Short mmCIF file of C-alpha atoms in Angstrom, two decimals:
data_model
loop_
_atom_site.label_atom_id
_atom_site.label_comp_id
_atom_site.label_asym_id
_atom_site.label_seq_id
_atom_site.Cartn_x
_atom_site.Cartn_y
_atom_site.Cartn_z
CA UNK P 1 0.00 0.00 0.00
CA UNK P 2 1.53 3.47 -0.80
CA UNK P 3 1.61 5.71 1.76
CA UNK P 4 3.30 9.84 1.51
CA UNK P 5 4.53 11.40 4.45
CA UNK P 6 4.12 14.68 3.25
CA UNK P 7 1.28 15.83 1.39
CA UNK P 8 0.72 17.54 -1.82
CA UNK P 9 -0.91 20.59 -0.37
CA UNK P 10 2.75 21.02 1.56
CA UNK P 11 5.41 19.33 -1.37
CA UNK P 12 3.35 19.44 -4.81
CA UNK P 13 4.12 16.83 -7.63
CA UNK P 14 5.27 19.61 -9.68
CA UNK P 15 7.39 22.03 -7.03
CA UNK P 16 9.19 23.99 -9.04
CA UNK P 17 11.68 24.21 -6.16
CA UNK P 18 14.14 22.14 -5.52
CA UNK P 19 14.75 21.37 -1.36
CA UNK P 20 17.55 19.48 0.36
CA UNK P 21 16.14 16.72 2.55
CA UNK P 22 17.64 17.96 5.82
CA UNK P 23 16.59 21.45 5.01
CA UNK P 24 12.68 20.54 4.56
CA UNK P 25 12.80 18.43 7.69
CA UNK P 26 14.16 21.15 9.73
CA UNK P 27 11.76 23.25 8.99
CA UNK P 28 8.68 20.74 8.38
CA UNK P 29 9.12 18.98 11.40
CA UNK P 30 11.98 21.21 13.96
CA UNK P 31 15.53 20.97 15.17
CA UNK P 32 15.07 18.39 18.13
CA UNK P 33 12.52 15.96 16.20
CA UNK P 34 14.99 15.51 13.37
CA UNK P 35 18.14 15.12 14.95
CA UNK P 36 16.26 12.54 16.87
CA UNK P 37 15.38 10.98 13.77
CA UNK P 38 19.04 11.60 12.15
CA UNK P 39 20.54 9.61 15.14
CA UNK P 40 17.93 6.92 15.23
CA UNK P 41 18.38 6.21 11.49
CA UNK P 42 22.07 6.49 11.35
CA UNK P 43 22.30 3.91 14.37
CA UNK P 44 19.99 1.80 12.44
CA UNK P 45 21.71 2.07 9.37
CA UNK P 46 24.94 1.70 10.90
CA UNK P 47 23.83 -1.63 12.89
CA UNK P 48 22.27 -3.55 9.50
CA UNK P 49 25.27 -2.26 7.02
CA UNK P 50 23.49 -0.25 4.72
CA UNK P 51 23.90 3.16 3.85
CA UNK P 52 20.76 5.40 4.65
CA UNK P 53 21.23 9.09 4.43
CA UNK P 54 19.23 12.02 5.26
CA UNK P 55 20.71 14.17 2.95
CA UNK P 56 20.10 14.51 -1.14
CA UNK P 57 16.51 16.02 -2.67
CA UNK P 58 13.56 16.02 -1.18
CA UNK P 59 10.61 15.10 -3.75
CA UNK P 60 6.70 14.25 -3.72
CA UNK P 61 7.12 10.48 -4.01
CA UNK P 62 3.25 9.80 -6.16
CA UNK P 63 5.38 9.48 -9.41
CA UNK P 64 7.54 6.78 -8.26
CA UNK P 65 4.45 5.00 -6.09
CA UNK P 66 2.79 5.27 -9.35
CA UNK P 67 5.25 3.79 -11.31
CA UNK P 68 5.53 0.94 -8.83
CA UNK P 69 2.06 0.41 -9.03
CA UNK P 70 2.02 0.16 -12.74
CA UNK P 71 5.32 -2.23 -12.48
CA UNK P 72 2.80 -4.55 -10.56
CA UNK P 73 0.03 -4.34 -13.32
CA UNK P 74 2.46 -5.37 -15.38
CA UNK P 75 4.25 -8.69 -14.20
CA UNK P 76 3.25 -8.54 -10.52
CA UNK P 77 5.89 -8.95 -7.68
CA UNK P 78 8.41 -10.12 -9.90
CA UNK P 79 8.70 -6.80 -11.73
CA UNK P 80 7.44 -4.70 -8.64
CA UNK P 81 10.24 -5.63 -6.09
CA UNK P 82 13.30 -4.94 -8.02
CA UNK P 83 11.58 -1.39 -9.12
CA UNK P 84 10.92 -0.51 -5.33
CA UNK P 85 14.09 -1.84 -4.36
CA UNK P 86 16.21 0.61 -7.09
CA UNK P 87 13.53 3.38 -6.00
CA UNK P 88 14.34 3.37 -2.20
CA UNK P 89 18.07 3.15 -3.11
CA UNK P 90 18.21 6.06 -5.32
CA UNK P 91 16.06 8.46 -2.74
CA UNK P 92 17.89 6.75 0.79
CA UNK P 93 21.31 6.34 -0.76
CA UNK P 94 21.98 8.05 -3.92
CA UNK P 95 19.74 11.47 -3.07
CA UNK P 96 18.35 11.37 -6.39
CA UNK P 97 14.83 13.19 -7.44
CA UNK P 98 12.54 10.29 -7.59
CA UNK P 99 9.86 12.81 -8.97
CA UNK P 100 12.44 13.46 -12.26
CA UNK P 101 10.74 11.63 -15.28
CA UNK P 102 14.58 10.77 -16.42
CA UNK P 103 15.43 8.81 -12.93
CA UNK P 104 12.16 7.18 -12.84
CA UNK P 105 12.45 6.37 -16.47
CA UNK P 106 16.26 5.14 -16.12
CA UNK P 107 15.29 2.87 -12.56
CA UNK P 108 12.37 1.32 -14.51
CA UNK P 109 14.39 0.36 -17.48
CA UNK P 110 17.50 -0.56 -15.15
CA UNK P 111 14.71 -3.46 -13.76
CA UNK P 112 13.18 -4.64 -16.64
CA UNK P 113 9.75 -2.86 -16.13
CA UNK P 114 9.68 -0.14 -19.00
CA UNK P 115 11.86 1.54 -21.79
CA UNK P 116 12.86 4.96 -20.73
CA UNK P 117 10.27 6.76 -23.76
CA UNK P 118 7.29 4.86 -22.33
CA UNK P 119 7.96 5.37 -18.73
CA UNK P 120 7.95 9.07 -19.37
CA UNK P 121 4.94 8.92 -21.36
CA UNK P 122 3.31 6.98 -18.80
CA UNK P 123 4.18 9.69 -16.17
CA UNK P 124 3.13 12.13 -17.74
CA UNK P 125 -0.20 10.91 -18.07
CA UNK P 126 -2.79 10.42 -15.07
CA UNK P 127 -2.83 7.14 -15.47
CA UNK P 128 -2.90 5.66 -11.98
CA UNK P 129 -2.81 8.84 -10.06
CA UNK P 130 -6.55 8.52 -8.76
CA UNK P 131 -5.78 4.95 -7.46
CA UNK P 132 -2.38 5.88 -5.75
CA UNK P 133 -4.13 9.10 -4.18
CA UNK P 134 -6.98 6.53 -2.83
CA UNK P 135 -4.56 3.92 -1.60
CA UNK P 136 -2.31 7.16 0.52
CA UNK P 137 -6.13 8.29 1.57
CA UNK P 138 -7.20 4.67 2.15
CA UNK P 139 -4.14 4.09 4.88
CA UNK P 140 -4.78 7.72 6.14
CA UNK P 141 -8.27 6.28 7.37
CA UNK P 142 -6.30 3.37 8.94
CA UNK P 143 -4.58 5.87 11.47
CA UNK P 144 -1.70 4.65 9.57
CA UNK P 145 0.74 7.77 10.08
CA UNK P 146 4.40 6.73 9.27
CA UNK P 147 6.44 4.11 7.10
CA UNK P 148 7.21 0.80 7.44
CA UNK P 149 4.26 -0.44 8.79
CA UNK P 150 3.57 -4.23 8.47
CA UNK P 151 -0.75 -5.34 8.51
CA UNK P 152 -1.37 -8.66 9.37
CA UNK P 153 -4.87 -10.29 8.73
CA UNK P 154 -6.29 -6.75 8.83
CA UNK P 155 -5.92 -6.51 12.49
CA UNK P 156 -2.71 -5.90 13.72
CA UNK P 157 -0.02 -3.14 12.45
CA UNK P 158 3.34 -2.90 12.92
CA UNK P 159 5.29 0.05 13.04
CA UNK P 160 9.08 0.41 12.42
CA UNK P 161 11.39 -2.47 11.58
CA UNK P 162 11.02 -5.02 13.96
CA UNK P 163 12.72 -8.30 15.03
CA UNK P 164 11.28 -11.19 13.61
CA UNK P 165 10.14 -12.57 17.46
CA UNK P 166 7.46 -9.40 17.73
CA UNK P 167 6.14 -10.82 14.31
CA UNK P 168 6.48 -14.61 15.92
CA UNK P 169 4.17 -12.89 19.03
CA UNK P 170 2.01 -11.71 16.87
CA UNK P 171 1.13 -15.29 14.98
CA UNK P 172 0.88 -17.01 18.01
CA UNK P 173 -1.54 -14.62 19.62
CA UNK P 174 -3.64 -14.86 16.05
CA UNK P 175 -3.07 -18.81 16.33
CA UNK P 176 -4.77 -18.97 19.77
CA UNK P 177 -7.41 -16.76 18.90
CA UNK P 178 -8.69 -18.77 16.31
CA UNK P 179 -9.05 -16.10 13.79
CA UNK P 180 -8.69 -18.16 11.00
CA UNK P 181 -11.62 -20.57 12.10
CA UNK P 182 -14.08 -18.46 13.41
CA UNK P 183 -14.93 -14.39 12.41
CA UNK P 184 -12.97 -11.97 13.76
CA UNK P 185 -14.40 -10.63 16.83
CA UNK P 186 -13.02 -7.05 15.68
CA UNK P 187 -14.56 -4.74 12.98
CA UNK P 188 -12.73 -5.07 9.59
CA UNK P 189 -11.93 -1.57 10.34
CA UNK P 190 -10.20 -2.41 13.30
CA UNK P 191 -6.36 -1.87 13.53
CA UNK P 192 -4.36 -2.71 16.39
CA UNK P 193 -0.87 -1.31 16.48
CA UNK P 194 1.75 -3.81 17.55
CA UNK P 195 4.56 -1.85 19.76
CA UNK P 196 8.33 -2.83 19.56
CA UNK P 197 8.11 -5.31 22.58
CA UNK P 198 5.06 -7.28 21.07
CA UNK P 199 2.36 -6.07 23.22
CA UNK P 200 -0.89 -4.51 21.95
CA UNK P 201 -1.73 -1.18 22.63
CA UNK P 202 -5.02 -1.03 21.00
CA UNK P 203 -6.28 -0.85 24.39
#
């Protein structure tokens, strides 16, 4: 499911200005909250070997969700993956413009998805636009409010990257409840956020 963390109404699809990720933070979301989030991601990144940075553009991110969501129409997962994959590794590593019709257009050909002239042609159509802007509004309504998030069964959410034992937790407590069996004694609406030591806090 996509999701944006800012909106359109604050970073437009079409800004003609150009902003340096560290700059819009500071000033989107303060000093203290992002050099909390600076250290917490470098420590992170730092701990699983890969090399996250918080610095590079700063871009509206429907194109590429878009794109990956037309990479699924196409050949499913097996096209999708490698296209999100090369997506999150040009914005997180490389600092490139994922809202620039040429990087889109090079990452798509790079994984086998489109040629460069028709992923710029599909871009700049609308094609897909109204179901990426319903998926974003669609985990909105969830009280989904931040990336990753895992949803299991439609019931439980995870936030953040978590150890495989919370997830382990989580199945066993769905086991024992017999969800699978019997309905769910939850509305489908129902989300309950998992929080990094396994418990539920849906309470």
């Amino acid at each position: 499911m996509p999701f944006r963390l800012i909106g359109n109404n604050i970073l437009p699809n079409s800004c003609p200005n150009k902003y340096q990720k560290d700059e819009f933070l500071l000033k989107f979301i303060g000093k203290e909250r992002f050099s909390t989030i600076e250290h917490n991601v470098t420590r992170w990144a730092e701990e699983k070997g890969i090399p996250i940075s918080l610095r590079g553009i700063m871009t509206q991110s429907t194109r590429a969700h878009r794109l990956a969501l037309k990479a699924r129409k196409i050949g499913g997962q097996r096209l999708q993956t490698p296209l999100v994959s090369a997506i999150f590794k040009a914005t997180n590593q490389d600092g490139k413009d994922i809202s620039d019709f040429d990087v889109l257009a090079e990452l798509a050909e790079e994984s086998g998805v489109m040629g460069k002239a028709d992923t710029i042609e599909f871009l700049k159509s609308d094609e897909l636009e109204k179901e990426v802007n319903d998926l974003c509004n669609a985990a909105r309504s969830k009280g989904i409010t931040g990336v990753p998030i895992t949803i299991i069964d439609e019931k439980w959410a995870v936030s953040g990257g978590q150890s495989s034992d919370v997830y382990i937790q989580i199945f066993k407590k769905l086991a024992a409840a017999g969800v699978h069996a019997a309905p769910s004694p939850f509305p489908s609406s129902l989300v309950h956020t998992c929080t990094g030591d396994g418990s539920d806090d849906s309470d």
